[in-house]
Amino acid sequence: MSYSDKVLDHNQSPRNVGSLDVNDPNVGTGLVGSPACGDVMRLQIRVNADGRIEQARFKTFGCGSAIAASSLVTELVTGKSLDEAASVKNTAIAQELNLPPVKLHCSVLAEEAIEMAIEDFRRKQAALASTK
Amino acid sequence: MPDAFDLLGIEPRFSIDAADVERRHRQLLAQLHPDRHRVPESVPAPDLELAPDARESLLTQLGDINNAYRIVSDPIRRAEQLLWRRGVVPDSKAAPELLARVFEQREAVDDATHRGDVDSLSNYATAARKRQSAFIEELAAFFEIESARVSVPQQTQIARVLDELRYLKKLIERAELALDDLL
């Protein structure tokens, strides 16, 4: 099986690799994984006062498709509102990267990661609001 | 449909005799070898070959046997096969705690790889292999005692152990690959 050009491109020059401070109240972290493939994927977002994602970072230990899917998601969600980011679908990721059927779960993983990061951010904000 | 144990004609148990399984595998391959299935020696050479569909069927059988051997030889897949025989397909949704731990470990292995830190990598690989053995023993104990019924808490526990083993396998692979490159 060979990777599509887009998958290769994201692997050769991954976008937005790195970490954000998990304890920052404006940062949401999603950590997902697929034991069957031995993949773990962490996706983090920093949300500004307008409720937009101003920064997205990822770190993925997994196959090329998983790396490409998470890299692409960081690109897709940057600058978006949380609702817009939450509507990023795995099918769109898979299509953009030309993922073959056996690698579709990588795009599912990336979607789960962004959903979890948004959820984490909202939970933190809610907790913060309730202590005020 | 026969499963991996049936295909190899061995008892469906977790604790297997690896040498015995290998012998059985070889025997079956020898029996299926296309050379054994040629038509009588008196037939001229070009006709010695099998008819295409007979050849196809033999190759499929060979593939099934090889696949069964790979399943039975691998503790994770062997356990999955045994559970499947009991009608249990464990849900593979890794616990957040496990994911967090795996992430840290993979990060540590990656960092050590970039530093060219052979000692740390060896330590990680050794520790991971130890944990792997412990989990395999846990599986063995489970399959030794358990009768056909697998309770829900048991299923959860086995699913957890299998996830640990899947991730450990990958971790060990990465550490050993890095060590191979560095040494």
Short mmCIF file of C-alpha atoms in Angstrom, two decimals:
data_model
loop_
_atom_site.label_atom_id
_atom_site.label_comp_id
_atom_site.label_asym_id
_atom_site.label_seq_id
_atom_site.Cartn_x
_atom_site.Cartn_y
_atom_site.Cartn_z
CA MET A 1 0.00 0.00 0.00
CA SER A 2 1.32 3.43 -0.77
CA TYR A 3 0.43 6.68 0.91
CA SER A 4 -1.26 9.45 -1.01
CA ASP A 5 0.76 12.59 -1.82
CA LYS A 6 -1.14 14.53 0.82
CA VAL A 7 -0.40 11.97 3.51
CA LEU A 8 3.27 12.03 2.53
CA ASP A 9 3.30 15.81 2.60
CA HIS A 10 1.86 15.93 6.14
CA ASN A 11 4.46 13.40 7.24
CA GLN A 12 7.38 15.18 5.64
CA SER A 13 6.29 18.55 6.94
CA PRO A 14 3.75 18.02 9.71
CA ARG A 15 1.88 21.18 10.68
CA ASN A 16 1.54 22.33 14.25
CA VAL A 17 3.44 19.57 16.03
CA GLY A 18 3.90 20.27 19.69
CA SER A 19 2.32 20.81 23.06
CA LEU A 20 0.22 23.40 24.83
CA ASP A 21 -0.01 23.69 28.60
CA VAL A 22 -2.62 21.13 29.71
CA ASN A 23 -3.30 23.16 32.85
CA ASP A 24 -4.06 26.37 31.01
CA PRO A 25 -7.83 27.03 31.37
CA ASN A 26 -7.93 28.22 27.75
CA VAL A 27 -6.43 24.99 26.47
CA GLY A 28 -8.45 21.88 25.68
CA THR A 29 -6.72 18.53 25.32
CA GLY A 30 -7.96 15.43 23.54
CA LEU A 31 -6.09 12.17 23.93
CA VAL A 32 -7.31 9.23 21.90
CA GLY A 33 -5.87 5.98 20.69
CA SER A 34 -6.48 2.76 18.90
CA PRO A 35 -4.87 -0.15 20.74
CA ALA A 36 -5.27 -2.48 17.77
CA CYS A 37 -2.81 -0.34 15.78
CA GLY A 38 -0.83 0.83 18.79
CA ASP A 39 -1.63 4.47 17.98
CA VAL A 40 -1.95 7.35 20.42
CA MET A 41 -2.90 10.83 19.33
CA ARG A 42 -2.97 14.04 21.36
CA LEU A 43 -4.66 17.11 20.01
CA GLN A 44 -4.73 20.42 21.85
CA ILE A 45 -6.46 23.71 21.15
CA ARG A 46 -6.05 27.16 22.63
CA VAL A 47 -9.24 29.19 22.56
CA ASN A 48 -9.19 32.99 22.61
CA ALA A 49 -11.63 35.40 24.26
CA ASP A 50 -13.83 35.42 21.13
CA GLY A 51 -14.29 31.68 21.44
CA ARG A 52 -12.12 30.94 18.41
CA ILE A 53 -9.33 28.42 18.20
CA GLU A 54 -6.20 30.51 17.88
CA GLN A 55 -3.75 27.65 18.12
CA ALA A 56 -3.89 23.91 17.59
CA ARG A 57 -1.10 21.46 18.33
CA PHE A 58 -0.79 17.72 17.92
CA LYS A 59 1.54 14.92 18.80
CA THR A 60 0.82 11.51 17.37
CA PHE A 61 2.60 8.21 17.79
CA GLY A 62 1.27 6.05 15.03
CA CYS A 63 1.25 5.31 11.34
CA GLY A 64 1.61 7.87 8.56
CA SER A 65 -2.13 8.16 8.08
CA ALA A 66 -2.73 8.88 11.77
CA ILE A 67 -0.03 11.56 11.71
CA ALA A 68 -1.46 13.10 8.54
CA ALA A 69 -5.04 13.04 9.88
CA SER A 70 -4.07 14.82 13.09
CA SER A 71 -1.84 17.28 11.27
CA LEU A 72 -4.66 18.12 8.86
CA VAL A 73 -7.16 18.58 11.70
CA THR A 74 -4.95 21.18 13.37
CA GLU A 75 -4.95 23.09 10.08
CA LEU A 76 -8.68 22.75 9.61
CA VAL A 77 -9.69 23.96 13.07
CA THR A 78 -7.32 26.88 13.48
CA GLY A 79 -9.28 30.15 13.35
CA LYS A 80 -12.61 28.36 13.70
CA SER A 81 -15.24 28.70 16.41
CA LEU A 82 -15.74 25.67 18.62
CA ASP A 83 -18.99 24.72 16.91
CA GLU A 84 -17.38 24.97 13.50
CA ALA A 85 -14.44 22.89 14.69
CA ALA A 86 -16.77 20.30 16.17
CA SER A 87 -18.42 19.86 12.81
CA VAL A 88 -15.18 18.70 11.15
CA LYS A 89 -16.07 15.18 10.07
CA ASN A 90 -13.88 12.14 9.67
CA THR A 91 -15.24 11.66 6.16
CA ALA A 92 -13.90 15.07 5.15
CA ILE A 93 -10.49 14.21 6.60
CA ALA A 94 -10.43 10.85 4.85
CA GLN A 95 -11.44 12.40 1.57
CA GLU A 96 -8.91 15.20 1.76
CA LEU A 97 -6.12 12.70 2.47
CA ASN A 98 -7.36 10.00 0.08
CA LEU A 99 -7.26 7.45 2.87
CA PRO A 100 -7.82 3.85 1.78
CA PRO A 101 -10.56 1.87 3.61
CA VAL A 102 -8.09 0.16 5.96
CA LYS A 103 -6.93 3.59 7.18
CA LEU A 104 -10.33 5.19 7.67
CA HIS A 105 -10.10 4.61 11.42
CA CYS A 106 -7.24 7.12 11.50
CA SER A 107 -9.62 9.87 10.39
CA VAL A 108 -12.17 8.66 12.95
CA LEU A 109 -9.48 8.96 15.60
CA ALA A 110 -8.67 12.52 14.53
CA GLU A 111 -12.35 13.49 14.72
CA GLU A 112 -12.61 11.97 18.20
CA ALA A 113 -9.50 13.88 19.25
CA ILE A 114 -10.87 17.28 18.26
CA GLU A 115 -14.24 16.50 19.86
CA MET A 116 -12.50 15.51 23.07
CA ALA A 117 -10.32 18.62 23.07
CA ILE A 118 -13.39 20.86 22.67
CA GLU A 119 -15.20 18.95 25.40
CA ASP A 120 -12.19 19.28 27.70
CA PHE A 121 -12.01 23.03 27.09
CA ARG A 122 -15.73 23.46 27.76
CA ARG A 123 -15.54 21.40 30.93
CA LYS A 124 -12.67 23.53 32.21
CA GLN A 125 -14.56 26.73 31.42
CA ALA A 126 -17.69 25.44 33.13
CA ALA A 127 -15.70 24.46 36.20
CA LEU A 128 -14.09 27.91 36.21
CA ALA A 129 -17.45 29.66 35.89
CA SER A 130 -18.93 27.66 38.77
CA THR A 131 -16.11 28.67 41.13
CA LYS A 132 -16.48 32.36 40.33
CA MET B 1 -16.16 -22.28 10.07
CA PRO B 2 -13.00 -23.81 11.50
CA ASP B 3 -10.90 -21.40 13.50
CA ALA B 4 -7.11 -21.26 13.84
CA PHE B 5 -6.95 -24.06 16.43
CA ASP B 6 -9.19 -26.32 14.35
CA LEU B 7 -7.21 -25.65 11.20
CA LEU B 8 -3.98 -26.65 12.90
CA GLY B 9 -5.69 -29.52 14.65
CA ILE B 10 -4.53 -28.49 18.11
CA GLU B 11 -6.32 -28.12 21.39
CA PRO B 12 -7.77 -24.63 21.95
CA ARG B 13 -5.72 -23.53 24.93
CA PHE B 14 -3.80 -20.42 25.81
CA SER B 15 -0.79 -22.30 27.10
CA ILE B 16 0.62 -23.89 24.01
CA ASP B 17 3.75 -25.88 23.28
CA ALA B 18 5.36 -23.64 20.66
CA ALA B 19 7.53 -26.45 19.29
CA ASP B 20 4.49 -28.68 18.93
CA VAL B 21 2.53 -25.97 17.11
CA GLU B 22 5.44 -25.40 14.76
CA ARG B 23 5.74 -29.11 14.02
CA ARG B 24 2.04 -29.32 13.31
CA HIS B 25 2.26 -26.31 11.02
CA ARG B 26 5.12 -27.83 9.05
CA GLN B 27 3.36 -31.15 8.73
CA LEU B 28 0.29 -29.49 7.29
CA LEU B 29 2.34 -27.42 4.87
CA ALA B 30 4.14 -30.54 3.69
CA GLN B 31 0.82 -32.32 3.13
CA LEU B 32 -0.49 -29.42 1.13
CA HIS B 33 2.62 -28.77 -0.91
CA PRO B 34 1.66 -28.57 -4.59
CA ASP B 35 4.39 -31.06 -5.50
CA ARG B 36 2.49 -33.70 -3.60
CA HIS B 37 -0.62 -33.11 -5.58
CA ARG B 38 0.69 -33.69 -9.04
CA VAL B 39 -0.91 -36.19 -11.29
CA PRO B 40 0.90 -39.54 -11.80
CA GLU B 41 4.60 -39.56 -12.69
CA SER B 42 3.95 -41.16 -16.07
CA VAL B 43 2.25 -38.05 -17.38
CA PRO B 44 4.57 -35.82 -19.47
CA ALA B 45 6.15 -32.86 -17.68
CA PRO B 46 3.92 -29.97 -18.81
CA ASP B 47 0.84 -31.87 -17.64
CA LEU B 48 2.34 -32.50 -14.22
CA GLU B 49 1.13 -29.11 -13.16
CA LEU B 50 -2.13 -28.93 -11.27
CA ALA B 51 -5.26 -27.75 -12.93
CA PRO B 52 -5.64 -24.00 -12.23
CA ASP B 53 -8.63 -24.32 -9.91
CA ALA B 54 -7.05 -27.16 -7.92
CA ARG B 55 -3.92 -25.06 -7.58
CA GLU B 56 -5.99 -22.10 -6.47
CA SER B 57 -7.71 -24.17 -3.81
CA LEU B 58 -4.38 -25.50 -2.53
CA LEU B 59 -2.94 -22.02 -2.31
CA THR B 60 -5.98 -20.85 -0.37
CA GLN B 61 -5.57 -23.71 2.06
CA LEU B 62 -1.87 -22.93 2.45
CA GLY B 63 -2.76 -19.32 3.17
CA ASP B 64 -5.33 -20.35 5.78
CA ILE B 65 -2.85 -22.64 7.50
CA ASN B 66 -0.16 -19.97 7.59
CA ASN B 67 -2.64 -17.46 8.92
CA ALA B 68 -3.81 -19.90 11.60
CA TYR B 69 -0.19 -20.45 12.61
CA ARG B 70 0.39 -16.72 12.97
CA ILE B 71 -2.75 -16.37 15.11
CA VAL B 72 -1.91 -19.24 17.43
CA SER B 73 1.73 -18.17 17.79
CA ASP B 74 0.85 -14.65 18.87
CA PRO B 75 -0.40 -14.38 22.47
CA ILE B 76 -2.70 -11.43 21.75
CA ARG B 77 -4.30 -13.04 18.72
CA ARG B 78 -4.43 -16.42 20.43
CA ALA B 79 -6.34 -14.88 23.34
CA GLU B 80 -8.71 -13.11 20.92
CA GLN B 81 -9.32 -16.40 19.15
CA LEU B 82 -10.06 -18.21 22.42
CA LEU B 83 -12.47 -15.48 23.46
CA TRP B 84 -14.12 -15.62 20.06
CA ARG B 85 -14.65 -19.35 20.51
CA ARG B 86 -16.59 -18.47 23.64
CA GLY B 87 -18.61 -15.87 21.80
CA VAL B 88 -16.81 -12.94 23.38
CA VAL B 89 -15.55 -10.05 21.30
CA PRO B 90 -13.97 -7.62 23.75
CA ASP B 91 -14.69 -3.99 23.11
CA SER B 92 -11.43 -2.26 22.35
CA LYS B 93 -11.82 1.23 23.72
CA ALA B 94 -8.67 2.04 25.62
CA ALA B 95 -9.04 3.53 29.10
CA PRO B 96 -7.97 7.20 29.36
CA GLU B 97 -5.48 6.26 32.06
CA LEU B 98 -3.85 3.74 29.73
CA LEU B 99 -3.70 6.23 26.87
CA ALA B 100 -2.06 8.84 29.09
CA ARG B 101 0.53 6.33 30.25
CA VAL B 102 1.20 5.05 26.72
CA PHE B 103 1.58 8.60 25.45
CA GLU B 104 4.18 9.36 28.11
CA GLN B 105 6.07 6.16 27.40
CA ARG B 106 6.11 6.71 23.65
CA GLU B 107 7.29 10.28 24.22
CA ALA B 108 10.09 9.02 26.47
CA VAL B 109 11.19 6.45 23.88
CA ASP B 110 11.09 9.10 21.16
CA ASP B 111 13.12 11.56 23.21
CA ALA B 112 15.69 8.89 24.08
CA THR B 113 15.87 7.98 20.39
CA HIS B 114 16.59 11.58 19.42
CA ARG B 115 19.22 11.89 22.15
CA GLY B 116 20.76 8.60 21.03
CA ASP B 117 20.37 7.48 24.63
CA VAL B 118 21.05 3.74 24.38
CA ASP B 119 20.88 3.12 28.14
CA SER B 120 17.43 4.63 28.56
CA LEU B 121 16.14 2.82 25.49
CA SER B 122 17.43 -0.52 26.81
CA ASN B 123 15.84 0.18 30.17
CA TYR B 124 12.50 1.04 28.57
CA ALA B 125 12.60 -2.08 26.42
CA THR B 126 13.51 -4.32 29.37
CA ALA B 127 10.81 -2.84 31.59
CA ALA B 128 8.25 -3.18 28.80
CA ARG B 129 9.20 -6.80 28.18
CA LYS B 130 8.82 -7.55 31.89
CA ARG B 131 5.34 -6.04 31.93
CA GLN B 132 4.51 -7.92 28.76
CA SER B 133 5.46 -11.23 30.41
CA ALA B 134 3.40 -10.41 33.48
CA PHE B 135 0.32 -9.65 31.36
CA ILE B 136 0.79 -12.82 29.33
CA GLU B 137 0.94 -14.78 32.59
CA GLU B 138 -2.27 -13.10 33.68
CA LEU B 139 -3.93 -14.18 30.44
CA ALA B 140 -2.62 -17.72 30.86
CA ALA B 141 -4.01 -17.87 34.41
CA PHE B 142 -7.36 -16.58 33.21
CA PHE B 143 -7.70 -19.13 30.42
CA GLU B 144 -6.48 -21.94 32.68
CA ILE B 145 -9.20 -21.40 35.27
CA GLU B 146 -12.06 -20.10 33.22
CA SER B 147 -14.74 -22.39 31.97
CA ALA B 148 -16.86 -21.52 28.97
CA ARG B 149 -18.70 -18.64 30.66
CA VAL B 150 -16.91 -15.33 30.76
CA SER B 151 -18.52 -12.79 33.07
CA VAL B 152 -18.80 -9.12 32.15
CA PRO B 153 -16.16 -7.93 34.68
CA GLN B 154 -13.86 -10.63 33.40
CA GLN B 155 -14.41 -9.46 29.85
CA THR B 156 -13.55 -5.93 30.86
CA GLN B 157 -10.40 -7.06 32.61
CA ILE B 158 -9.28 -9.20 29.67
CA ALA B 159 -9.97 -6.36 27.24
CA ARG B 160 -7.80 -4.13 29.43
CA VAL B 161 -4.96 -6.66 29.50
CA LEU B 162 -5.15 -7.10 25.73
CA ASP B 163 -4.97 -3.32 25.21
CA GLU B 164 -1.94 -3.15 27.49
CA LEU B 165 -0.30 -5.93 25.49
CA ARG B 166 -1.07 -4.29 22.14
CA TYR B 167 0.52 -1.05 23.24
CA LEU B 168 3.47 -2.80 24.87
CA LYS B 169 4.14 -4.66 21.65
CA LYS B 170 4.36 -1.37 19.77
CA LEU B 171 6.48 0.24 22.48
CA ILE B 172 8.96 -2.64 22.45
CA GLU B 173 9.07 -2.54 18.65
CA ARG B 174 9.89 1.16 18.65
CA ALA B 175 12.53 0.87 21.35
CA GLU B 176 14.19 -2.09 19.66
CA LEU B 177 14.11 -0.43 16.26
CA ALA B 178 15.82 2.62 17.73
CA LEU B 179 18.39 0.43 19.49
CA ASP B 180 19.12 -1.41 16.25
CA ASP B 181 19.80 1.89 14.55
CA LEU B 182 21.99 3.18 17.36
CA LEU B 183 24.05 0.08 18.06
#
